[in-house]
XYZ file of C-alpha atoms in Angstrom:
591
model
C 217.943 129.972 84.878
C 214.437 131.516 84.409
C 213.338 128.290 82.664
C 214.423 126.276 85.690
C 212.598 128.660 88.019
C 209.467 128.421 85.847
C 209.536 124.640 86.189
C 209.892 124.962 89.952
C 206.987 127.403 90.175
C 204.753 125.200 88.025
C 204.870 122.549 90.773
C 203.576 125.045 93.346
C 199.805 125.006 93.752
C 199.580 128.791 93.609
C 200.684 128.773 89.997
C 199.567 125.358 88.737
C 196.840 126.787 86.448
C 198.958 129.644 85.136
C 199.846 129.598 81.463
C 203.395 128.908 80.294
C 203.920 132.431 78.947
C 202.711 134.175 82.109
C 204.714 131.760 84.273
C 207.806 132.483 82.211
C 207.417 136.237 82.707
C 207.051 135.759 86.459
C 210.101 133.476 86.573
C 212.175 136.070 84.749
C 211.697 138.449 87.673
C 212.495 135.815 90.317
C 215.784 134.607 91.749
C 217.129 131.589 93.612
C 218.118 132.157 97.240
C 220.254 129.831 99.380
C 219.398 129.856 103.082
C 221.659 128.094 105.538
C 220.190 126.115 108.434
C 219.548 128.446 111.372
C 219.409 131.580 109.207
C 216.392 133.904 109.479
C 214.507 134.553 106.233
C 212.520 137.416 107.728
C 211.405 138.482 111.189
C 208.380 140.106 112.811
C 208.131 143.635 111.452
C 210.198 142.963 108.317
C 209.000 144.773 105.156
C 206.667 142.729 102.899
C 208.974 142.887 99.918
C 208.706 139.359 98.491
C 207.024 135.972 98.362
C 209.225 132.890 98.837
C 208.637 129.395 97.501
C 210.538 126.478 99.048
C 212.469 124.440 96.494
C 214.398 122.233 98.916
C 214.781 122.136 102.683
C 212.402 123.080 105.476
C 211.371 126.352 107.135
C 209.573 127.160 110.364
C 207.062 129.993 110.800
C 207.032 131.111 114.425
C 204.119 133.198 115.693
C 205.485 133.302 119.250
C 204.153 131.676 122.381
C 205.365 128.263 121.232
C 203.070 128.273 118.180
C 204.552 127.435 114.820
C 204.102 125.566 111.563
C 206.656 124.014 109.230
C 206.983 124.365 105.468
C 208.536 121.966 102.981
C 209.132 121.766 99.261
C 206.615 123.563 96.974
C 205.118 125.572 99.864
C 205.199 129.351 100.014
C 205.657 131.951 102.733
C 205.278 135.741 102.988
C 201.779 135.886 101.457
C 200.110 137.921 104.174
C 202.596 140.759 104.085
C 202.489 140.901 100.300
C 198.688 140.975 100.106
C 198.150 143.415 102.967
C 201.227 145.557 102.306
C 201.891 145.349 106.049
C 205.011 144.306 108.003
C 205.409 140.552 108.500
C 203.582 139.065 111.500
C 205.873 136.134 112.158
C 209.472 134.956 112.113
C 210.665 132.458 109.516
C 213.863 130.494 110.062
C 215.520 127.678 108.103
C 215.472 124.311 109.848
C 217.669 122.818 107.124
C 219.962 124.080 104.397
C 217.281 125.309 102.000
C 216.862 126.785 98.559
C 214.038 129.209 97.815
C 212.601 131.091 94.878
C 212.228 134.775 95.727
C 209.547 136.746 93.837
C 209.448 140.485 94.414
C 206.145 141.883 95.602
C 205.446 144.256 92.702
C 206.158 141.615 90.056
C 204.002 139.096 91.901
C 201.040 141.456 92.263
C 201.165 142.434 88.567
C 200.949 138.758 87.655
C 198.236 137.938 90.182
C 195.999 140.764 88.958
C 195.955 139.014 85.581
C 195.347 135.626 87.200
C 192.734 136.015 89.965
C 192.572 132.260 90.666
C 196.126 132.399 92.002
C 195.307 135.495 94.026
C 192.456 133.662 95.747
C 194.688 130.659 96.450
C 197.304 132.930 97.951
C 194.803 134.298 100.462
C 193.571 130.807 101.338
C 197.103 129.535 101.948
C 197.830 132.256 104.481
C 194.446 131.918 106.179
C 194.914 128.167 106.579
C 198.412 128.627 108.005
C 197.209 131.109 110.617
C 194.282 128.867 111.519
C 196.596 125.881 112.022
C 198.716 127.691 114.622
C 198.086 126.267 118.083
C 195.795 123.481 116.810
C 196.200 119.732 117.287
C 197.581 119.566 113.753
C 200.365 122.035 114.501
C 201.062 120.262 117.795
C 201.651 117.033 115.884
C 204.384 118.805 113.929
C 206.297 119.505 117.123
C 209.201 117.080 117.311
C 208.238 115.312 114.072
C 211.265 113.668 112.513
C 212.116 112.301 109.102
C 215.865 112.720 109.503
C 218.073 111.971 112.479
C 221.781 112.603 113.097
C 223.786 110.229 115.302
C 227.326 111.511 115.835
C 230.063 110.505 118.274
C 231.431 113.020 120.747
C 234.619 110.933 120.904
C 235.777 107.875 118.939
C 234.566 104.515 120.209
C 231.322 105.708 121.804
C 229.152 103.134 120.073
C 227.610 105.248 117.323
C 227.995 102.426 114.806
C 226.029 99.979 116.950
C 223.467 102.654 117.840
C 222.902 103.418 114.139
C 222.394 99.715 113.344
C 219.923 99.249 116.176
C 218.127 102.521 115.406
C 217.793 101.481 111.763
C 216.070 98.278 112.875
C 213.883 100.104 115.402
C 212.729 102.818 112.976
C 212.128 100.101 110.393
C 208.970 99.257 112.337
C 207.485 102.560 111.196
C 208.786 102.836 107.637
C 211.791 102.571 105.346
C 215.159 103.754 106.677
C 218.331 104.833 104.902
C 221.718 105.598 106.461
C 223.736 108.451 104.930
C 227.446 108.882 105.664
C 230.443 110.297 103.798
C 230.930 107.225 101.627
C 227.327 107.157 100.390
C 227.493 110.842 99.430
C 230.817 110.450 97.610
C 229.548 107.358 95.807
C 226.542 109.252 94.516
C 228.054 112.655 93.722
C 231.801 112.213 93.469
C 234.839 111.837 95.685
C 235.245 114.604 98.252
C 231.726 116.050 97.964
C 230.842 115.047 101.520
C 233.810 116.996 102.880
C 232.823 120.117 100.942
C 232.120 123.117 103.217
C 228.885 125.060 102.854
C 228.975 127.588 100.022
C 226.428 129.254 97.780
C 227.534 127.486 94.637
C 226.346 124.813 92.242
C 228.097 121.916 94.015
C 226.408 122.778 97.290
C 223.023 123.083 95.593
C 223.515 119.706 93.935
C 224.275 118.103 97.313
C 221.277 119.748 99.002
C 219.029 118.655 96.126
C 220.323 115.082 96.311
C 219.760 114.874 100.058
C 216.215 116.176 99.639
C 215.501 113.696 96.851
C 216.775 110.858 99.026
C 214.482 111.994 101.811
C 211.447 111.734 99.536
C 212.354 108.120 98.748
C 212.518 106.883 102.351
C 210.525 107.543 105.491
C 213.601 108.093 107.679
C 217.191 109.140 107.077
C 219.936 108.603 109.634
C 222.939 110.866 109.132
C 226.151 109.627 110.670
C 229.899 110.025 110.241
C 232.336 107.192 109.694
C 235.390 109.476 109.449
C 234.539 112.164 112.044
C 235.106 114.900 109.460
C 234.058 118.364 110.746
C 232.626 119.551 107.402
C 230.379 116.498 107.206
C 229.464 116.896 110.886
C 228.178 120.374 110.093
C 226.181 119.061 107.163
C 224.597 116.324 109.314
C 223.692 118.836 112.013
C 222.043 121.139 109.496
C 220.024 118.368 107.813
C 218.635 116.644 110.918
C 215.281 117.063 112.627
C 216.813 115.732 115.853
C 220.490 115.383 116.770
C 221.782 112.591 119.016
C 225.319 112.984 120.374
C 226.749 109.606 121.364
C 228.860 109.433 124.534
C 229.507 107.117 127.462
C 227.624 107.990 130.612
C 230.809 108.694 132.570
C 232.199 111.033 129.874
C 232.385 114.765 130.453
C 231.701 117.588 128.026
C 235.204 119.003 128.414
C 237.021 119.493 125.135
C 234.305 117.981 122.909
C 234.778 119.574 119.475
C 231.346 118.414 118.338
C 229.697 120.596 120.978
C 231.454 123.605 119.515
C 230.045 122.673 116.109
C 226.552 122.419 117.611
C 226.994 125.831 119.196
C 228.250 127.468 116.018
C 225.468 126.110 113.788
C 222.646 127.868 115.676
C 220.494 124.769 115.390
C 216.709 125.107 115.525
C 216.121 121.422 116.300
C 216.412 119.371 119.517
C 219.855 118.113 120.541
C 219.984 115.123 122.904
C 222.703 113.005 124.430
C 222.696 109.304 123.546
C 224.449 108.004 126.648
C 225.778 104.454 126.700
C 225.595 102.930 130.155
C 226.889 99.750 131.735
C 224.761 96.996 133.271
C 225.045 98.452 136.786
C 224.281 101.803 138.402
C 225.309 104.896 136.503
C 228.472 106.785 137.115
C 229.264 110.335 136.195
C 226.801 113.214 135.913
C 224.576 112.923 132.819
C 222.873 116.246 133.561
C 226.216 118.029 133.187
C 225.864 117.781 129.407
C 222.729 119.903 129.574
C 224.518 122.436 131.760
C 226.740 123.345 128.800
C 223.715 124.974 127.196
C 223.713 123.114 123.869
C 221.914 119.933 124.945
C 218.166 119.654 125.574
C 217.735 116.096 126.851
C 219.350 112.688 127.229
C 218.530 109.083 126.379
C 220.195 106.021 127.908
C 221.004 102.763 126.180
C 223.072 99.657 126.796
C 225.222 97.882 124.259
C 223.588 94.643 123.162
C 220.111 95.645 124.374
C 217.585 96.055 121.561
C 214.734 97.335 123.726
C 216.636 100.418 124.873
C 216.959 101.749 121.322
C 213.421 100.613 120.460
C 212.143 102.719 123.361
C 214.153 105.716 122.164
C 212.844 105.262 118.606
C 209.269 105.344 119.881
C 209.951 108.615 121.672
C 211.635 110.198 118.661
C 208.722 109.277 116.397
C 206.055 110.352 118.908
C 204.929 106.753 119.339
C 205.854 106.512 123.045
C 203.125 106.151 125.650
C 203.493 108.419 128.681
C 201.755 107.287 131.882
C 200.689 109.994 134.362
C 199.457 108.936 137.806
C 197.505 111.280 140.067
C 197.569 111.859 143.805
C 195.013 110.544 146.254
C 196.463 108.642 149.210
C 195.355 105.015 149.520
C 193.127 105.444 146.482
C 196.328 105.650 144.460
C 196.786 101.891 144.850
C 194.370 101.663 141.892
C 197.227 102.845 139.651
C 198.966 99.527 140.296
C 195.975 97.711 138.809
C 196.306 99.860 135.688
C 200.000 98.980 135.408
C 199.143 95.283 135.676
C 196.531 95.652 132.903
C 198.993 97.480 130.635
C 201.486 94.658 131.101
C 198.952 91.922 130.397
C 197.796 93.635 127.201
C 201.383 94.191 126.055
C 200.981 97.980 125.897
C 204.435 99.565 126.309
C 205.003 102.634 128.465
C 208.191 104.607 127.909
C 207.735 107.663 130.138
C 206.360 108.053 133.635
C 205.191 111.004 135.674
C 203.119 111.572 138.767
C 202.014 113.675 141.664
C 201.860 112.757 145.366
C 201.020 109.017 145.693
C 201.137 108.792 141.901
C 204.704 110.109 142.006
C 205.743 107.197 144.242
C 204.067 104.483 142.180
C 205.383 105.968 138.912
C 208.901 106.090 140.413
C 208.734 102.429 141.428
C 207.599 101.505 137.930
C 210.260 103.656 136.254
C 212.823 101.871 138.426
C 211.848 98.614 136.719
C 209.486 97.020 139.250
C 206.549 94.863 138.147
C 203.009 95.385 139.439
C 203.515 92.530 141.927
C 206.747 94.061 143.205
C 205.132 97.491 143.540
C 202.329 95.995 145.654
C 204.959 94.395 147.884
C 206.770 97.695 148.414
C 203.537 99.591 149.063
C 202.321 96.974 151.519
C 205.599 97.176 153.429
C 205.548 100.982 153.444
C 201.909 101.639 154.350
C 200.260 98.474 155.691
C 202.831 96.412 157.569
C 204.601 99.478 158.964
C 203.447 103.005 159.639
C 206.149 105.377 158.488
C 203.876 108.379 159.015
C 203.778 108.244 162.812
C 206.748 110.356 163.901
C 204.353 112.833 165.519
C 205.499 116.087 167.012
C 204.012 119.146 168.659
C 202.108 120.609 165.693
C 203.925 123.893 165.305
C 204.474 123.420 161.531
C 203.014 119.949 160.863
C 201.622 116.856 162.573
C 204.614 114.637 161.759
C 208.311 115.209 161.223
C 208.297 113.195 158.000
C 211.794 111.851 158.662
C 210.689 108.228 159.049
C 208.990 108.296 155.663
C 211.992 109.978 154.042
C 214.272 107.280 155.464
C 211.892 104.659 154.075
C 212.099 106.233 150.630
C 215.895 106.100 150.819
C 215.617 102.408 151.752
C 213.445 101.805 148.687
C 215.332 103.924 146.148
C 218.794 104.167 147.692
C 220.930 106.956 146.282
C 219.306 106.692 142.857
C 218.834 109.938 140.974
C 215.953 110.695 138.647
C 218.323 111.151 135.722
C 219.772 107.679 136.397
C 216.482 105.883 135.800
C 216.351 103.655 132.709
C 213.280 105.521 131.404
C 212.311 109.209 131.595
C 210.475 110.149 134.785
C 209.261 113.297 136.474
C 207.272 114.196 139.549
C 205.758 117.497 140.614
C 205.605 119.458 143.828
C 203.906 122.712 144.797
C 205.999 125.804 145.375
C 204.167 127.319 148.345
C 206.305 130.459 148.164
C 205.459 131.289 144.541
C 202.202 129.390 144.121
C 203.528 127.469 141.134
C 204.108 123.887 140.042
C 207.689 122.613 140.260
C 208.688 119.794 137.897
C 211.520 117.506 139.058
C 213.459 115.715 136.321
C 216.783 115.359 138.126
C 218.175 114.983 141.624
C 217.562 112.544 144.469
C 214.620 110.288 143.623
C 213.835 109.593 147.282
C 213.895 113.286 148.194
C 211.655 114.513 145.390
C 209.151 111.661 145.735
C 208.890 112.484 149.454
C 208.465 116.162 148.656
C 205.697 115.390 146.164
C 203.883 113.579 148.997
C 204.402 116.190 151.768
C 200.798 117.274 152.483
C 200.795 120.782 154.045
C 199.858 120.540 157.698
C 200.605 116.818 157.789
C 204.317 116.891 156.897
C 206.691 119.880 156.889
C 207.377 121.528 153.526
C 210.842 121.135 152.003
C 213.097 124.188 151.711
C 214.768 124.490 148.315
C 216.550 127.469 146.798
C 214.901 129.840 149.251
C 211.368 128.516 148.659
C 209.138 125.972 150.390
C 207.904 122.980 148.392
C 205.056 120.643 149.348
C 202.690 117.985 147.990
C 202.295 118.200 144.217
C 198.575 117.494 144.457
C 198.021 120.923 146.043
C 198.325 122.578 142.640
C 198.557 119.750 140.084
C 197.239 116.361 141.101
C 197.354 114.983 137.526
C 200.281 116.526 135.579
C 199.180 115.476 132.092
C 200.139 118.979 130.957
C 203.783 118.301 131.818
C 203.766 115.006 129.913
C 201.973 116.565 126.932
C 204.604 119.304 126.650
C 207.289 116.638 126.229
C 205.729 115.747 122.866
C 206.756 112.084 122.895
C 203.409 110.497 122.029
C 200.046 109.508 123.548
C 199.370 110.420 127.182
C 197.592 107.991 129.525
C 196.186 109.679 132.623
C 194.913 107.932 135.750
C 193.036 109.949 138.368
C 191.952 108.875 141.859
C 190.136 112.066 142.744
C 189.884 113.248 146.355
C 186.349 114.424 145.634
C 183.873 113.136 148.215
C 186.543 112.041 150.654
C 184.973 113.920 153.588
C 181.244 114.233 154.194
C 178.670 114.332 156.987
C 175.755 112.240 155.678
C 172.643 112.422 157.837
C 173.626 115.599 159.668
C 171.542 118.587 158.556
C 173.146 121.300 160.713
C 174.465 123.855 160.749
C 176.377 122.077 163.505
C 179.828 123.534 164.362
C 180.356 120.678 166.823
C 179.463 117.874 164.408
C 183.000 116.443 164.318
C 183.322 116.702 168.080
C 180.018 114.853 168.667
C 179.896 112.559 165.642
C 176.478 110.950 165.088
C 176.631 109.947 161.426
C 176.881 106.279 160.467
C 179.704 107.178 158.068
C 183.312 107.008 159.188
C 184.364 110.147 160.960
C 186.912 112.212 158.953
C 190.280 112.469 160.642
C 192.503 115.536 160.873
C 194.658 113.949 158.145
C 191.576 113.664 155.895
C 190.548 117.259 156.467
C 194.044 118.609 155.834
C 194.494 116.522 152.684
C 191.135 117.529 151.230
C 191.727 121.187 152.037
C 195.168 121.105 150.483
C 193.973 119.583 147.207
C 190.816 121.615 146.545
C 192.573 123.962 144.130
C 194.057 121.098 142.150
C 190.723 119.263 141.919
C 189.130 122.275 140.235
C 191.562 121.879 137.313
C 191.189 118.135 136.916
C 188.691 118.364 134.045
C 191.124 120.428 131.981
C 194.013 118.079 132.719
C 191.844 115.064 131.886
C 191.230 116.570 128.434
C 194.992 116.623 127.839
C 195.133 112.830 128.138
C 194.578 110.681 125.052
C 193.318 107.891 127.319
C 191.870 108.919 130.677
C 190.884 106.809 133.683
C 188.865 108.048 136.618
C 189.273 105.105 138.943
C 186.095 103.929 140.756
C 187.548 104.170 144.257
C 185.737 107.189 145.726
C 184.392 104.965 148.529
C 187.927 104.328 149.822
C 189.323 106.538 152.572
C 192.447 108.548 151.777
C 194.391 106.778 154.521
C 192.641 103.403 154.326
C 195.912 101.597 153.702
C 194.591 98.128 154.566
C 192.276 98.259 151.524
C 195.264 97.824 149.197
C 194.185 94.515 147.631
C 190.615 95.720 147.076
C 191.792 98.989 145.480
C 194.397 97.346 143.229
C 191.749 94.903 142.006
C 189.252 97.722 141.336
C 191.863 99.602 139.287
C 192.760 96.462 137.317
C 189.144 95.578 136.502
C 188.310 99.128 135.452
C 191.404 99.304 133.223
C 190.629 95.956 131.596
C 187.173 97.229 130.642
C 188.614 100.257 128.849
C 192.129 99.460 127.596
C 191.361 96.739 125.007
C 189.654 99.269 122.717
C 192.825 101.403 122.801
C 195.241 98.527 122.405
C 196.053 99.039 118.721
C 196.428 102.814 119.029
C 198.777 102.388 122.003
C 200.980 99.786 120.322
C 199.802 96.773 122.294
């Protein structure tokens, strides 16, 4: 056994220059440790009693606050506590069934004192790990997958077809191998796949084989042809992301697989892979998340390649997320950007927005082309005025009911979670002073809420709070899209900066607006209220622009916020600006 451990340690960079005799002595003091997926190796405050080297599997070091790094084969953990003789500073948990070499602190330090090169390396390893926390490099690890599990919640839910299509889709990014019970039994012997987890040689052989297979291919897809619970558990513990296949009208009642997910204490995302029909959705897809074991959902249709291709891009962090900012009529420029993206063949798989951007993003997420979006916007803002249900201004200038009815005409009873692609919009919680993110519920209602400028339209009461225009606190929610971790973020801003001014009037003149003498267009009450409402959000635009991989500040500052009849001019300006910038990003964005 010590000879085997010595061979394992010789592959670890800490000990690669250590002589055979010294390595053998160190190995004689070490032991092999099996760690089941979800189990904690040590926690914050644990005694610094050992160094661990990963033989197979994957671990996660969690510093708290959403910061973490992941460790794979031949990497070590526990260095800082050992060197400083201080309690551990972070939590380490197994993401997969793993095998580790455990070296007790005293034995390790005796060896390192005789081999100072390894001691120096040990300090560097820990320093580099701490430095990586919270950096772009560690962010890229979030959601990274090399193995995926696709399992059926009930027989006949299309997992076989989904696996075939996912294999083809992931094949665009590397080699793919499908692992099920038959492939395991063919490699290791009949019945091995059905073997329950145990700390024995058979289990170690299976874990080693699965890890070796993973080094040979870029992606593994774990699935079950026989729906065997023991193999289910193994798939769940080996995956970086779990997809549970169901039909969209199914319910979570009595699903044994959910109990398995719950019992395994998984540290990886679990999403529903919901098969939908060609028409509007039925059922309640969000109910799966209400059970507490599911983080998200993806929709696909049988026979449709692009649905699974879109999901594959999101799983591999290759999906482009488009975020559109608020800004009244200036927001028409976003439509020009959408047209440019289409012409350059750059796919967008996720949409989000605030205020006017929320409406345009919702139309796009519903499947409309740039031409169709222009038609809807022209009907809503140019040909008809749905913002003229004025009332005595006790809480707002307009009732907002005409516009809400218009949104229901456009979107019908569609819910956000029913859209074919992921979408969100934001509103401002006036009660708490926070940003509310809407990922489910009535599309028409939440789009209208995201556009309800305080003072212009009444705020919306929800769960005891008042919600209003998203642009009050977050006019460009790139931060929300970035947190989803699905891939590059494209941000488009139509800033409200400069929308009201008094050129030529020196002042101070308190009556300037009452006796307007400037050649510029006189700001309206709507303009003043909108600009006032969005001042706070504008101050954070630079930070949110930095969160975008590709950022557009549309050249439409000369357009009035309610200059609806400038739609064609503004769309064209957005298109021309996008076409000047996008071609250089085409390859990086998958065009």
